PDB file of C-alpha atoms and ligand atoms in Angstrom:
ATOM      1  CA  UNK Q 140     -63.720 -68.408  25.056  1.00  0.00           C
ATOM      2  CA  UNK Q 141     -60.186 -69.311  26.206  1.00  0.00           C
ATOM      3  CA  UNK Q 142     -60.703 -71.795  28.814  1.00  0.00           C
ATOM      4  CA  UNK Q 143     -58.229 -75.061  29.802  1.00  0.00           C
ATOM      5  CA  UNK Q 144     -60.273 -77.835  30.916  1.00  0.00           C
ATOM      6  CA  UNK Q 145     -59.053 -81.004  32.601  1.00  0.00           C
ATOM      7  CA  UNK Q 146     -60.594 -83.956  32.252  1.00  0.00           C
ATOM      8  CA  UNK Q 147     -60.482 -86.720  35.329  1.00  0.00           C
ATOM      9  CA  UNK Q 148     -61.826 -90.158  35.318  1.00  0.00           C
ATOM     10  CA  UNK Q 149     -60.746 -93.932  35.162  1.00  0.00           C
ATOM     11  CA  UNK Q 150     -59.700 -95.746  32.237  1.00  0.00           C
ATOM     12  CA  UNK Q 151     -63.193 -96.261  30.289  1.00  0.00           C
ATOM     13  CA  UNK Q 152     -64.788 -93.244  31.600  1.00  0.00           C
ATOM     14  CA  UNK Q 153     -65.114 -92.325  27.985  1.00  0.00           C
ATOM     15  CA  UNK Q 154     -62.544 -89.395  28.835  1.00  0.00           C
ATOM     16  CA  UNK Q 155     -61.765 -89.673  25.181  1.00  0.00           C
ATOM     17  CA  UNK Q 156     -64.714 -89.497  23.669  1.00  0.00           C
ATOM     18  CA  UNK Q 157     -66.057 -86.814  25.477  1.00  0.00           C
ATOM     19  CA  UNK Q 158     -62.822 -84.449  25.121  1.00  0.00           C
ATOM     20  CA  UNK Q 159     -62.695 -84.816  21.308  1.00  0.00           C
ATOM     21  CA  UNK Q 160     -66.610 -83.656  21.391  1.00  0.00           C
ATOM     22  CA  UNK Q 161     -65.482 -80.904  23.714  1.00  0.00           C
ATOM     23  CA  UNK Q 162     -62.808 -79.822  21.166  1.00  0.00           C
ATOM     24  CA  UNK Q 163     -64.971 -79.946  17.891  1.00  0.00           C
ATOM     25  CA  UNK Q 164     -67.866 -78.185  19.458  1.00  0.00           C
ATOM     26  CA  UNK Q 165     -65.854 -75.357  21.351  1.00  0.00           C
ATOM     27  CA  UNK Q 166     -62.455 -75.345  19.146  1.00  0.00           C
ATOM     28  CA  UNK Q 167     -60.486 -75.751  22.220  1.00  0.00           C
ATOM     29  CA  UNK Q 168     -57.100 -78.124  21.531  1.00  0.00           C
ATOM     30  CA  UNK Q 169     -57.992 -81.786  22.660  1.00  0.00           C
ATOM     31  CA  UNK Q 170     -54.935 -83.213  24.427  1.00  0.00           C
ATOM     32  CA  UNK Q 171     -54.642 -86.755  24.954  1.00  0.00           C
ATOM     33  CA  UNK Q 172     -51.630 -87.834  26.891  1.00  0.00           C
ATOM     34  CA  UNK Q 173     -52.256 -91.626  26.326  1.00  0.00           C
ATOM     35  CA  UNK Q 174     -52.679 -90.594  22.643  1.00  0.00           C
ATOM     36  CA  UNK Q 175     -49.110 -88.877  22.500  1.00  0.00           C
ATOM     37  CA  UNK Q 176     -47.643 -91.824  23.941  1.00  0.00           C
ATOM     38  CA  UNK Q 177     -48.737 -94.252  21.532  1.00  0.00           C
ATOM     39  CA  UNK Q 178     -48.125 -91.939  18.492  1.00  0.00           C
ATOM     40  CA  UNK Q 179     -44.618 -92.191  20.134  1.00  0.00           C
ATOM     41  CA  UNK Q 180     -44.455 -95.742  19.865  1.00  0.00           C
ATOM     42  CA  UNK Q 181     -45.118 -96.353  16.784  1.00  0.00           C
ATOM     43  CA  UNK Q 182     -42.983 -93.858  15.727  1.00  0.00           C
ATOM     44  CA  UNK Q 183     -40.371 -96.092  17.746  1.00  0.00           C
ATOM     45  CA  UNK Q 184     -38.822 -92.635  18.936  1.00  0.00           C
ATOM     46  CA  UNK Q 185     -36.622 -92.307  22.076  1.00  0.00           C
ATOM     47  CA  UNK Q 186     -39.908 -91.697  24.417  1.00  0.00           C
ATOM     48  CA  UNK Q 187     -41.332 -94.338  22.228  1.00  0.00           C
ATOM     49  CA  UNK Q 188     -38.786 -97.176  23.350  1.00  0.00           C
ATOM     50  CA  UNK Q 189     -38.726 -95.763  26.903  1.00  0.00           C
ATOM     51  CA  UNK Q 190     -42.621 -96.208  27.432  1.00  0.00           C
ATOM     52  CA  UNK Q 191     -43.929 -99.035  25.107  1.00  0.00           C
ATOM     53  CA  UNK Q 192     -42.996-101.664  28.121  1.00  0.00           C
ATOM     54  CA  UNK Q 193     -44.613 -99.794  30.982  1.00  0.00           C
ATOM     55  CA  UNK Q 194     -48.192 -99.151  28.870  1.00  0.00           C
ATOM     56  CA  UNK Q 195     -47.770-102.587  27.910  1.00  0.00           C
ATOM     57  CA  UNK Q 196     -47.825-103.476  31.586  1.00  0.00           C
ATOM     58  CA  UNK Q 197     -50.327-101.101  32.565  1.00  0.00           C
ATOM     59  CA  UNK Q 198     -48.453 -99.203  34.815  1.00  0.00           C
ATOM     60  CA  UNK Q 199     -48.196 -95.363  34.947  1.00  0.00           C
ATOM     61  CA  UNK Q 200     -45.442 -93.336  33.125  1.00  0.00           C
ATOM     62  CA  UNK Q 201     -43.054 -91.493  35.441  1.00  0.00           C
ATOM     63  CA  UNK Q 202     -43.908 -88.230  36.467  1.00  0.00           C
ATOM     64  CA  UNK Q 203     -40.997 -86.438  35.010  1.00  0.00           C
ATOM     65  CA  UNK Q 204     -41.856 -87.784  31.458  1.00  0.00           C
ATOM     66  CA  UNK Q 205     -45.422 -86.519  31.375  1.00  0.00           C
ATOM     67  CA  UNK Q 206     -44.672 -83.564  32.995  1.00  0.00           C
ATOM     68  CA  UNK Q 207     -41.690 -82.861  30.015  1.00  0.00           C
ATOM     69  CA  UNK Q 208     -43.947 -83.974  27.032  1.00  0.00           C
ATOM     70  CA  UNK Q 209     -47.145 -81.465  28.721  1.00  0.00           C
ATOM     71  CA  UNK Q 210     -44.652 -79.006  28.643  1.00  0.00           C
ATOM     72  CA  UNK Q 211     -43.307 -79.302  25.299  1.00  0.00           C
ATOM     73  CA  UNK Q 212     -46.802 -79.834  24.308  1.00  0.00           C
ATOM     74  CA  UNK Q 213     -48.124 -76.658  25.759  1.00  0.00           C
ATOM     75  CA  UNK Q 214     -45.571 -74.752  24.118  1.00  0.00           C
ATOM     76  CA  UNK Q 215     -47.157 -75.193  20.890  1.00  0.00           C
ATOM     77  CA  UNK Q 216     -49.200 -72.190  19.452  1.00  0.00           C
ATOM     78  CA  UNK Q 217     -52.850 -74.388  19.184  1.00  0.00           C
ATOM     79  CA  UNK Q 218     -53.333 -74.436  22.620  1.00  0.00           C
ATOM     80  CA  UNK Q 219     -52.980 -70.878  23.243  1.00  0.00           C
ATOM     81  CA  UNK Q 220     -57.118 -70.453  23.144  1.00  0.00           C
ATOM     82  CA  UNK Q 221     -57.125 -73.447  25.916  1.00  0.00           C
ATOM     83  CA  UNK Q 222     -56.920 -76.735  25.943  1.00  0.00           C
ATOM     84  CA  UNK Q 223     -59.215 -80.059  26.864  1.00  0.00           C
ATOM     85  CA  UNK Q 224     -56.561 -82.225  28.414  1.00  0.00           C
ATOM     86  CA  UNK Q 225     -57.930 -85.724  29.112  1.00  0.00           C
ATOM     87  CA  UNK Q 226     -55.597 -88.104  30.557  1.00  0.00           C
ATOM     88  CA  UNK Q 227     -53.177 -85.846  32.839  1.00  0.00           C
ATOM     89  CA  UNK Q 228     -52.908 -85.253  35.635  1.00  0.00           C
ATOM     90  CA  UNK Q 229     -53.104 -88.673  36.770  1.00  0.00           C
ATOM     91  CA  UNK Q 230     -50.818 -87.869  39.869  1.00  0.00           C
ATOM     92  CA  UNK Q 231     -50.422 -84.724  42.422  1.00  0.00           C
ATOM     93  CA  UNK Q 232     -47.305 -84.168  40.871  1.00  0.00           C
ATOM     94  CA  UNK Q 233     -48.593 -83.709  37.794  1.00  0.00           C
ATOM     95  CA  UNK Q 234     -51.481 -81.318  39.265  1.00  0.00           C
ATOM     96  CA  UNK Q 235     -48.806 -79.620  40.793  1.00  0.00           C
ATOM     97  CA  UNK Q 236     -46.676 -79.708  37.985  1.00  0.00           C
ATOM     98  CA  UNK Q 237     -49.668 -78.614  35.618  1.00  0.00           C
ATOM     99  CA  UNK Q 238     -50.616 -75.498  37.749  1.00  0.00           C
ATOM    100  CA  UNK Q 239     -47.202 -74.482  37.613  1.00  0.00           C
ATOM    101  CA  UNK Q 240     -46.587 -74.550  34.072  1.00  0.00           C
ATOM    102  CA  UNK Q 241     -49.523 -72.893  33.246  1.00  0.00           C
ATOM    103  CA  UNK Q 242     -48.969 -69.745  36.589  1.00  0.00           C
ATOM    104  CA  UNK Q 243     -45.911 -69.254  34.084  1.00  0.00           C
ATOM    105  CA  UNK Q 244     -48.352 -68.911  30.795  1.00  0.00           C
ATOM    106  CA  UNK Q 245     -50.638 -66.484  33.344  1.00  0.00           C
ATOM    107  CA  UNK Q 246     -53.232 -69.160  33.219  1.00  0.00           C
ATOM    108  CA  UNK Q 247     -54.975 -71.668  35.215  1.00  0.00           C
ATOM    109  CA  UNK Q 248     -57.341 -74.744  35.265  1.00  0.00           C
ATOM    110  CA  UNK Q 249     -60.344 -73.350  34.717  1.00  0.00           C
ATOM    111  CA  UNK Q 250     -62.718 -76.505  34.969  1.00  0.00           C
ATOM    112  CA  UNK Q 251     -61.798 -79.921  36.103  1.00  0.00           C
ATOM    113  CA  UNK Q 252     -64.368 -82.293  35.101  1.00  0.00           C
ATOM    114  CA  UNK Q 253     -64.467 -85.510  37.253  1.00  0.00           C
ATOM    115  CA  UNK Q 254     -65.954 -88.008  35.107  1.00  0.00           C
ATOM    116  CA  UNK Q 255     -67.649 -90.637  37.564  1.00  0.00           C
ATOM    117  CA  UNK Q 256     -68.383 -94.640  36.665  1.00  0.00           C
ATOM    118  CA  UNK Q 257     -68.330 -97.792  39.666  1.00  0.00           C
ATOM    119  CA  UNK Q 258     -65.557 -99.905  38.781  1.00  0.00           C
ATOM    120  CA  UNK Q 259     -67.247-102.769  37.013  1.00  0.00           C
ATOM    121  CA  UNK Q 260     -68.918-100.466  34.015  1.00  0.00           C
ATOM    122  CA  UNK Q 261     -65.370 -99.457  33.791  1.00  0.00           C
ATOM    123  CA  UNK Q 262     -64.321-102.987  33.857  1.00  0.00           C
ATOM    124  CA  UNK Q 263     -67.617-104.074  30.845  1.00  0.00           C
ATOM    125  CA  UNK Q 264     -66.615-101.014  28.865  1.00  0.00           C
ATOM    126  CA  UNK Q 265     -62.683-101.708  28.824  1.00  0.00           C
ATOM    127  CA  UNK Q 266     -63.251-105.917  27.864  1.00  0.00           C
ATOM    128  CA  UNK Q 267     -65.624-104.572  24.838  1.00  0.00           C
ATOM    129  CA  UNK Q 268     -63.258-102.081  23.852  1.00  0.00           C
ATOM    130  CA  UNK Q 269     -60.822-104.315  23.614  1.00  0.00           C
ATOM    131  CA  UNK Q 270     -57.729-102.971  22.961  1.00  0.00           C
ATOM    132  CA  UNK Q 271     -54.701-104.832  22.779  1.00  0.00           C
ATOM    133  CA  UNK Q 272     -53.776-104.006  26.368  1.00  0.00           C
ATOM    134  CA  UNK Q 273     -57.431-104.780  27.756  1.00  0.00           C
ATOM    135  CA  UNK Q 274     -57.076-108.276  29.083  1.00  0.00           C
ATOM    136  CA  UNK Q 275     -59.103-109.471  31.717  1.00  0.00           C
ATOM    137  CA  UNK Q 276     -56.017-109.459  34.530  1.00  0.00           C
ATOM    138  CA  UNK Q 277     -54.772-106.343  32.393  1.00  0.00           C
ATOM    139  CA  UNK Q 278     -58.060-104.316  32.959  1.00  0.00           C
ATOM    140  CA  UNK Q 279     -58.041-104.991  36.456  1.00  0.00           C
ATOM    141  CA  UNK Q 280     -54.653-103.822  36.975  1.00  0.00           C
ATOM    142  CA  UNK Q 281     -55.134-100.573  34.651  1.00  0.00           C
ATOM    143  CA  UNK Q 282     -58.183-100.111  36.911  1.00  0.00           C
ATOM    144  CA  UNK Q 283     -56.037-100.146  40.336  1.00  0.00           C
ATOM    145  CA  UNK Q 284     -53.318 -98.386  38.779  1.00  0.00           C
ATOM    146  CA  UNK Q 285     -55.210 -95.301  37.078  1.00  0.00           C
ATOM    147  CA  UNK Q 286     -57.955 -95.405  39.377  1.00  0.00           C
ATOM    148  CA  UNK Q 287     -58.157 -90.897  39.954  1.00  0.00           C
ATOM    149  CA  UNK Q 288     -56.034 -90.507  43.482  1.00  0.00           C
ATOM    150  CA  UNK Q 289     -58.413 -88.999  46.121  1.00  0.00           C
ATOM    151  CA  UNK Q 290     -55.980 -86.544  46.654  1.00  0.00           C
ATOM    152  CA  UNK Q 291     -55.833 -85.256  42.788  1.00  0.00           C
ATOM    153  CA  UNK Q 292     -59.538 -85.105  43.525  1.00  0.00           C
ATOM    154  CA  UNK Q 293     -59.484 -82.817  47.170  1.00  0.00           C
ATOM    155  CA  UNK Q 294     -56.657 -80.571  45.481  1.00  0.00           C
ATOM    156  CA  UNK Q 295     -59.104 -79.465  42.399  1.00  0.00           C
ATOM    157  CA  UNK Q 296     -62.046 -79.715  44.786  1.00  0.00           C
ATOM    158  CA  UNK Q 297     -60.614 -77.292  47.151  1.00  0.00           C
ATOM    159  CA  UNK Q 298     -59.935 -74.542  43.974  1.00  0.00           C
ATOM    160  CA  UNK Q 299     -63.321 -74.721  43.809  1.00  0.00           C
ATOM    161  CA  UNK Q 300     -63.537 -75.405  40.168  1.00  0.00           C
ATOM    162  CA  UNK Q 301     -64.466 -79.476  39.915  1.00  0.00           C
ATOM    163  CA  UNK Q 302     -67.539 -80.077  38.454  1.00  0.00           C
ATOM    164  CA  UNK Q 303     -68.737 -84.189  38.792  1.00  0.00           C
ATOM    165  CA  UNK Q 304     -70.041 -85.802  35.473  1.00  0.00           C
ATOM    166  CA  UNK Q 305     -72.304 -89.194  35.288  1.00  0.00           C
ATOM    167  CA  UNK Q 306     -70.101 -90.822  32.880  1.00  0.00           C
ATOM    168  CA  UNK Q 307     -72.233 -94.272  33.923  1.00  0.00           C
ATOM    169  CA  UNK Q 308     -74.394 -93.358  30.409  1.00  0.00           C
ATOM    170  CA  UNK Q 309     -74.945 -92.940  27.133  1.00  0.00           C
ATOM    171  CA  UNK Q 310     -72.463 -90.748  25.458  1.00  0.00           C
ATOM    172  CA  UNK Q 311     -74.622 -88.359  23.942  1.00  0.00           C
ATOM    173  CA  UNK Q 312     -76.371 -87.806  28.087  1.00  0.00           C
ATOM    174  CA  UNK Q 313     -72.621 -87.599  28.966  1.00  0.00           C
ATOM    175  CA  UNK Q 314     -72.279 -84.958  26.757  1.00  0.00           C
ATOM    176  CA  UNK Q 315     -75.472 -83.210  27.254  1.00  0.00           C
ATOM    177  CA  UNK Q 316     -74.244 -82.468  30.630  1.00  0.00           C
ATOM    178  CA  UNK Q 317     -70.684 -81.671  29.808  1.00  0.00           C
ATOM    179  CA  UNK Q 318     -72.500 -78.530  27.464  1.00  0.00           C
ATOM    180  CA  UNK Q 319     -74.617 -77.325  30.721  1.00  0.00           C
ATOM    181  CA  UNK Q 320     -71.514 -77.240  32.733  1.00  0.00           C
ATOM    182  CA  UNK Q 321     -69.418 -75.372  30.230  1.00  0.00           C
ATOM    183  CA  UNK Q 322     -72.155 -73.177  29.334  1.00  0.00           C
ATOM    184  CA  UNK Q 323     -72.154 -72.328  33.227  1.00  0.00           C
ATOM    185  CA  UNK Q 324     -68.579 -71.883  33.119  1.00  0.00           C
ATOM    186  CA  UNK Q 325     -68.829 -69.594  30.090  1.00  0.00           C
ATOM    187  CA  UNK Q 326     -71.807 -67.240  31.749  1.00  0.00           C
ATOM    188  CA  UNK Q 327     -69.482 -66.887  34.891  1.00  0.00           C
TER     189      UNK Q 327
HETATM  190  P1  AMP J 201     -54.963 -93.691  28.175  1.00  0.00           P
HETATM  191  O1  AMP J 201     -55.115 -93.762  26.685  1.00  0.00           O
HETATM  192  O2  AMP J 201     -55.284 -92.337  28.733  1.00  0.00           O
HETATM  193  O3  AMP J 201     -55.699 -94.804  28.886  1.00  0.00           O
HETATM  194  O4  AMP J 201     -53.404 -93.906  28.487  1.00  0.00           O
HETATM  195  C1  AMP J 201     -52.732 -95.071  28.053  1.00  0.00           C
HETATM  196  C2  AMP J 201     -51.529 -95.318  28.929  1.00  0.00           C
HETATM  197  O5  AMP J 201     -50.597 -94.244  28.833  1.00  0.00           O
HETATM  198  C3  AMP J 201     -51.812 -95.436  30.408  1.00  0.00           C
HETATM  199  O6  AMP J 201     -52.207 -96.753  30.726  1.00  0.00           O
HETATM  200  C4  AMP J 201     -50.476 -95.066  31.031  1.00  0.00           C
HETATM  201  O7  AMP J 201     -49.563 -96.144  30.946  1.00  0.00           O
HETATM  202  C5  AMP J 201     -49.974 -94.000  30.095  1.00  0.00           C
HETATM  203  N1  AMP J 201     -50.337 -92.637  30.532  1.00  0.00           N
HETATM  204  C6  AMP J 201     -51.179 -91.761  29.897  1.00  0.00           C
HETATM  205  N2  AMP J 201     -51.260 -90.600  30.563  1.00  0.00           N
HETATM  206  C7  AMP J 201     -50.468 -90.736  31.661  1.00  0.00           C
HETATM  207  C8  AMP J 201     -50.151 -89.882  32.760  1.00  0.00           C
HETATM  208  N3  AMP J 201     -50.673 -88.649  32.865  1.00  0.00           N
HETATM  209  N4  AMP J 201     -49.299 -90.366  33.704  1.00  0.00           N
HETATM  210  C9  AMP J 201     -48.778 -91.595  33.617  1.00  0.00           C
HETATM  211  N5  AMP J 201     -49.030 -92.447  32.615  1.00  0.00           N
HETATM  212  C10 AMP J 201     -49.875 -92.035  31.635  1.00  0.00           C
END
């Protein structure tokens, strides 16, 4: 079933894990924006250069870049049978952006799931993670910084089509209900 999903959620939400479960269970294209970025680094490409000191800081890449490289990216044939896209929007530009872009594909967001955690599981999960960029100071900064705008959250809610997830356990509960809610969205 064609259907682009958009996953929402802090930084350790398990976003990632979750989307790439998505993808291998329904086929649809797992998109991971903070993914594409650090492919792009280590490539050391121009987007590479231009972005390796603001993830290193924790801070958000501007809103024209991500909106570009979601554009080039949906222009690729895989995500013609929809898309789990986990990491964007982290903005209402992007939202906006992202409902654009895909009005001119004659498509929309069909589910938004808002994956839900307090702050300090977010906090435990990111310091075990740890990932270069998951210092203490750095978590708490990635955690003010990418925390989901309430207004990203009242745009989807309004479309009618955002679903809340309990991301505060294990994965495999996570993902039990992440399969009841696309199973509802596929019986609509
Ligand atoms: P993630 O792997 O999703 O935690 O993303 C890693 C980093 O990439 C973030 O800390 C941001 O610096 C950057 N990033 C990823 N997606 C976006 C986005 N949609 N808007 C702005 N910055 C982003």
């Amino acid at each position: 079933m064609p259907l682009d999903v958009v996953i929402l959620g802090p930084p350790g939400a398990g976003k990632g894990t979750q989307a790439m479960r998505v993808s291998a269970e329904t086929g649809l294209s797992h998109i991971a924006t903070g993914d594409m970025l650090r492919a792009a680094i280590a490539a050391e490409s121009g987007l590479g250069q231009r972005v390796r000191p603001i993830l290193e800081r924790g801070d958000l890449v501007p809103d024209e870049l991500m909106i570009e490289l979601i554009r080039a990216r949906l222009a690729l044939d895989d995500t013609s049978n929809g898309f789990v896209l986990d990491g964007f929007p982290r903005t209402f530009a992007q939202a906006e952006a992202l409902d654009a872009m895909l009005a001119d594909l004659d498509r929309r967001v069909g589910l938004v799931l808002e994956f839900q955690l307090p702050d300090e599981v977010a906090y435990e999960r990111l310091l075990e993670r740890g990932r270069s960029d998951d210092e203490p100071e750095m978590i708490r900064h990635r955690l003010d910084v990418q925390r989901v705008p309430e207004e990203v959250v009242t745009y989807y809610r309004a479309k009618g089509n955002l679903v809340g997830i309990h991301a505060d356990r294990p994965v495999d509960e996570v993902f039990g209900e992440v399969q009841d809610v696309l199973a509802t969205v596929a019986a609509r």
